Coordinates of C-alpha atoms in Angstrom, one line a residue:
M1 CA 0.7 8.7 36.2
V2 CA 0.7 8.7 32.4
A3 CA -0.6 5.6 30.7
A4 CA 0.1 4.8 27.1
Y5 CA -0.2 1.9 24.7
H6 CA 1.7 -0.7 26.6
S7 CA 3.3 1.2 29.4
V8 CA 2.7 3.5 32.4
A9 CA 5.0 6.2 33.6
I10 CA 4.6 7.0 37.3
Y11 CA 6.0 10.2 38.8
V12 CA 6.3 10.5 42.6
D13 CA 7.1 13.3 44.9
P14 CA 10.0 12.0 47.1
T15 CA 8.9 14.4 49.8
V16 CA 5.5 12.5 50.0
I17 CA 6.5 8.9 49.3
D18 CA 9.8 7.1 49.5
P19 CA 10.7 6.0 45.9
E20 CA 11.7 2.6 47.3
D21 CA 8.1 2.0 48.4
V22 CA 6.6 2.6 45.0
E23 CA 7.3 -0.8 43.4
P24 CA 5.8 -2.8 46.3
L25 CA 2.8 -0.6 46.4
L26 CA 2.2 -1.0 42.7
R27 CA 2.6 -4.8 42.9
S28 CA -0.1 -4.9 45.6
L29 CA -2.7 -3.4 43.2
S30 CA -5.2 -5.7 41.6
T31 CA -4.9 -5.7 37.8
D32 CA -8.4 -7.1 37.6
E33 CA -9.8 -3.9 39.1
M34 CA -7.7 -1.7 36.8
S35 CA -8.7 -3.6 33.7
Q36 CA -12.4 -3.1 34.5
R37 CA -12.2 0.6 34.2
I38 CA -14.6 1.9 31.6
G39 CA -13.6 5.3 30.4
R40 CA -15.7 8.4 30.1
M41 CA -17.5 9.1 26.8
F42 CA -16.7 12.5 25.3
R43 CA -18.8 14.0 22.5
V44 CA -16.7 16.2 20.3
P45 CA -18.4 18.5 17.9
V46 CA -16.4 19.0 14.7
H47 CA -16.8 21.5 11.8
Y48 CA -15.4 19.3 9.0
K49 CA -13.7 21.9 6.9
G50 CA -10.1 20.8 7.3
D51 CA -7.4 22.0 4.9
D52 CA -6.6 18.4 3.8
L53 CA -10.1 17.0 3.0
V54 CA -9.8 17.5 -0.7
E55 CA -6.3 15.9 -0.8
I56 CA -7.5 13.0 1.3
S57 CA -10.5 12.5 -0.9
N58 CA -8.3 12.4 -4.0
R59 CA -5.9 9.9 -2.4
I60 CA -8.4 7.4 -1.0
G61 CA -11.3 7.8 -3.5
L62 CA -14.1 8.8 -1.1
S63 CA -16.1 12.0 -1.3
I64 CA -15.7 14.5 1.4
D65 CA -19.2 13.6 2.8
E66 CA -18.1 9.9 2.9
I67 CA -14.9 10.8 4.7
I68 CA -17.0 12.7 7.3
D69 CA -19.5 9.9 7.6
V70 CA -16.7 7.3 8.2
H71 CA -14.8 9.5 10.7
A72 CA -17.9 10.5 12.7
G73 CA -19.5 7.1 12.4
N74 CA -16.8 5.4 14.6
E75 CA -16.2 5.4 18.4
Y76 CA -12.6 5.9 19.3
S77 CA -10.6 5.0 22.4
V78 CA -8.0 7.3 23.9
Q79 CA -4.9 5.1 23.5
A80 CA -2.4 7.6 24.9
I81 CA -2.1 11.2 25.9
G82 CA 1.1 12.9 24.7
F83 CA 3.0 15.1 22.4
L84 CA 1.3 18.1 24.1
P85 CA -0.6 18.1 27.4
G86 CA -4.1 16.9 26.7
F87 CA -3.3 15.6 23.1
P88 CA -5.3 12.4 22.7
Y89 CA -4.1 9.7 20.4
L90 CA -7.4 8.1 19.3
G91 CA -7.8 4.8 17.6
E92 CA -8.6 2.9 15.6
L93 CA -9.6 4.6 12.4
A94 CA -12.0 2.7 10.2
E95 CA -11.1 1.6 6.8
P96 CA -10.6 3.2 4.3
L97 CA -9.3 6.2 6.3
A98 CA -6.6 4.2 8.0
G99 CA -3.2 4.1 6.5
L100 CA -2.4 7.6 5.4
P101 CA 1.1 8.4 6.3
R102 CA 1.9 11.6 8.1
R103 CA 2.4 14.6 5.8
E104 CA 5.7 14.8 4.0
T105 CA 6.2 18.3 5.3
P106 CA 4.7 19.1 8.7
R107 CA 3.0 22.4 9.2
T108 CA 4.7 24.9 11.4
S109 CA 1.4 25.8 13.0
V110 CA -1.8 23.8 13.4
P111 CA -4.7 25.7 15.0
A112 CA -5.9 24.6 18.5
G113 CA -8.9 22.2 18.2
S114 CA -7.8 20.8 14.9
V115 CA -9.0 17.2 14.3
A116 CA -6.6 15.2 12.2
I117 CA -5.8 11.7 10.9
A118 CA -2.6 9.7 10.2
G119 CA -1.8 6.1 10.2
R120 CA -4.5 4.2 12.1
Q121 CA -5.3 7.1 14.4
T122 CA -7.1 10.4 14.7
C123 CA -6.3 13.2 17.1
I124 CA -7.3 16.6 18.4
Y125 CA -4.6 19.3 18.8
P126 CA -5.4 20.9 22.3
E127 CA -3.4 24.0 21.4
A128 CA -1.7 25.6 18.4
S129 CA 1.5 23.7 17.6
P130 CA 3.5 22.3 14.7
G131 CA 2.0 19.1 13.3
G132 CA 2.3 16.6 10.5
W133 CA -1.2 15.0 10.5
H134 CA -3.8 15.5 7.9
L135 CA -6.4 18.1 9.0
I136 CA -10.0 17.2 8.5
G137 CA -11.8 19.6 10.8
Q138 CA -11.8 21.6 14.0
T139 CA -13.6 21.5 17.3
P140 CA -14.5 24.8 19.1
L141 CA -14.0 23.1 22.5
I142 CA -11.1 23.6 24.9
L143 CA -9.5 20.2 25.4
A144 CA -7.0 21.1 28.1
D145 CA -6.0 24.1 30.3
L146 CA -2.7 23.2 31.8
A147 CA -2.5 26.5 33.8
G148 CA -5.9 25.8 35.3
G149 CA -5.2 22.1 35.9
Y150 CA -8.0 21.0 33.5
L151 CA -6.9 17.8 31.7
P152 CA -10.1 15.8 31.6
M153 CA -9.2 13.0 29.0
A154 CA -7.3 9.9 30.1
T155 CA -6.2 6.7 28.5
G156 CA -9.3 4.4 28.1
D157 CA -11.8 7.2 27.7
R158 CA -13.9 7.1 24.5
V159 CA -14.7 9.8 21.9
R160 CA -17.4 10.2 19.3
F161 CA -17.2 13.0 16.8
E162 CA -20.3 14.9 15.8
P163 CA -20.5 17.0 12.6
I164 CA -21.6 20.6 13.2
D165 CA -22.0 23.7 11.1
C166 CA -20.4 27.2 11.4
R167 CA -23.2 28.6 13.5
R168 CA -23.0 25.7 16.1
F169 CA -19.2 26.1 16.1
E170 CA -19.5 29.7 17.1
E171 CA -22.1 28.9 19.8
L172 CA -19.7 26.3 21.4
R173 CA -16.5 28.3 21.0
G174 CA -14.6 28.4 24.3
C175 CA -16.7 25.7 26.0
R176 CA -14.7 22.9 27.8
I177 CA -14.9 19.4 26.5
G178 CA -17.2 17.4 28.8
E179 CA -18.9 20.5 30.1
F180 CA -21.1 21.7 27.2

């Protein structure tokens, strides 16, 4: 099951359940119970030294320290998982960080653990990939390990970012999110 903003995709193994039985089974579920789910809270340490901090500062008129304070001072909800396995779309960004369009030219490679912003959201790249969001920092944590079946974040979970320095970044390098 993959939940997103206003939809849910459900994948079934037809050798385990008859696809014809899925809809009646889903209709029998209580939406009250599902809407009561309170997601897990993840603390995400971030070394705020992203490539785009100076550009963002110039565009929105906040100092780099103010950008960090606004970003780290908010609690975010995992609104969807997508683009890459374990890639959390987190919202809502507080004003005045909200509203930056994606970069005109996406990068061909964004490092794993990069924390970025675009539009009304922030995200964390779980692995190196192309990307068009504005980079503001990096976490040393492993967000997902598809081969190992480790995908801990789900829609409805919550995230708080915590600024760290280079020393703490190196101490946490390679730890899994939710396990440090």
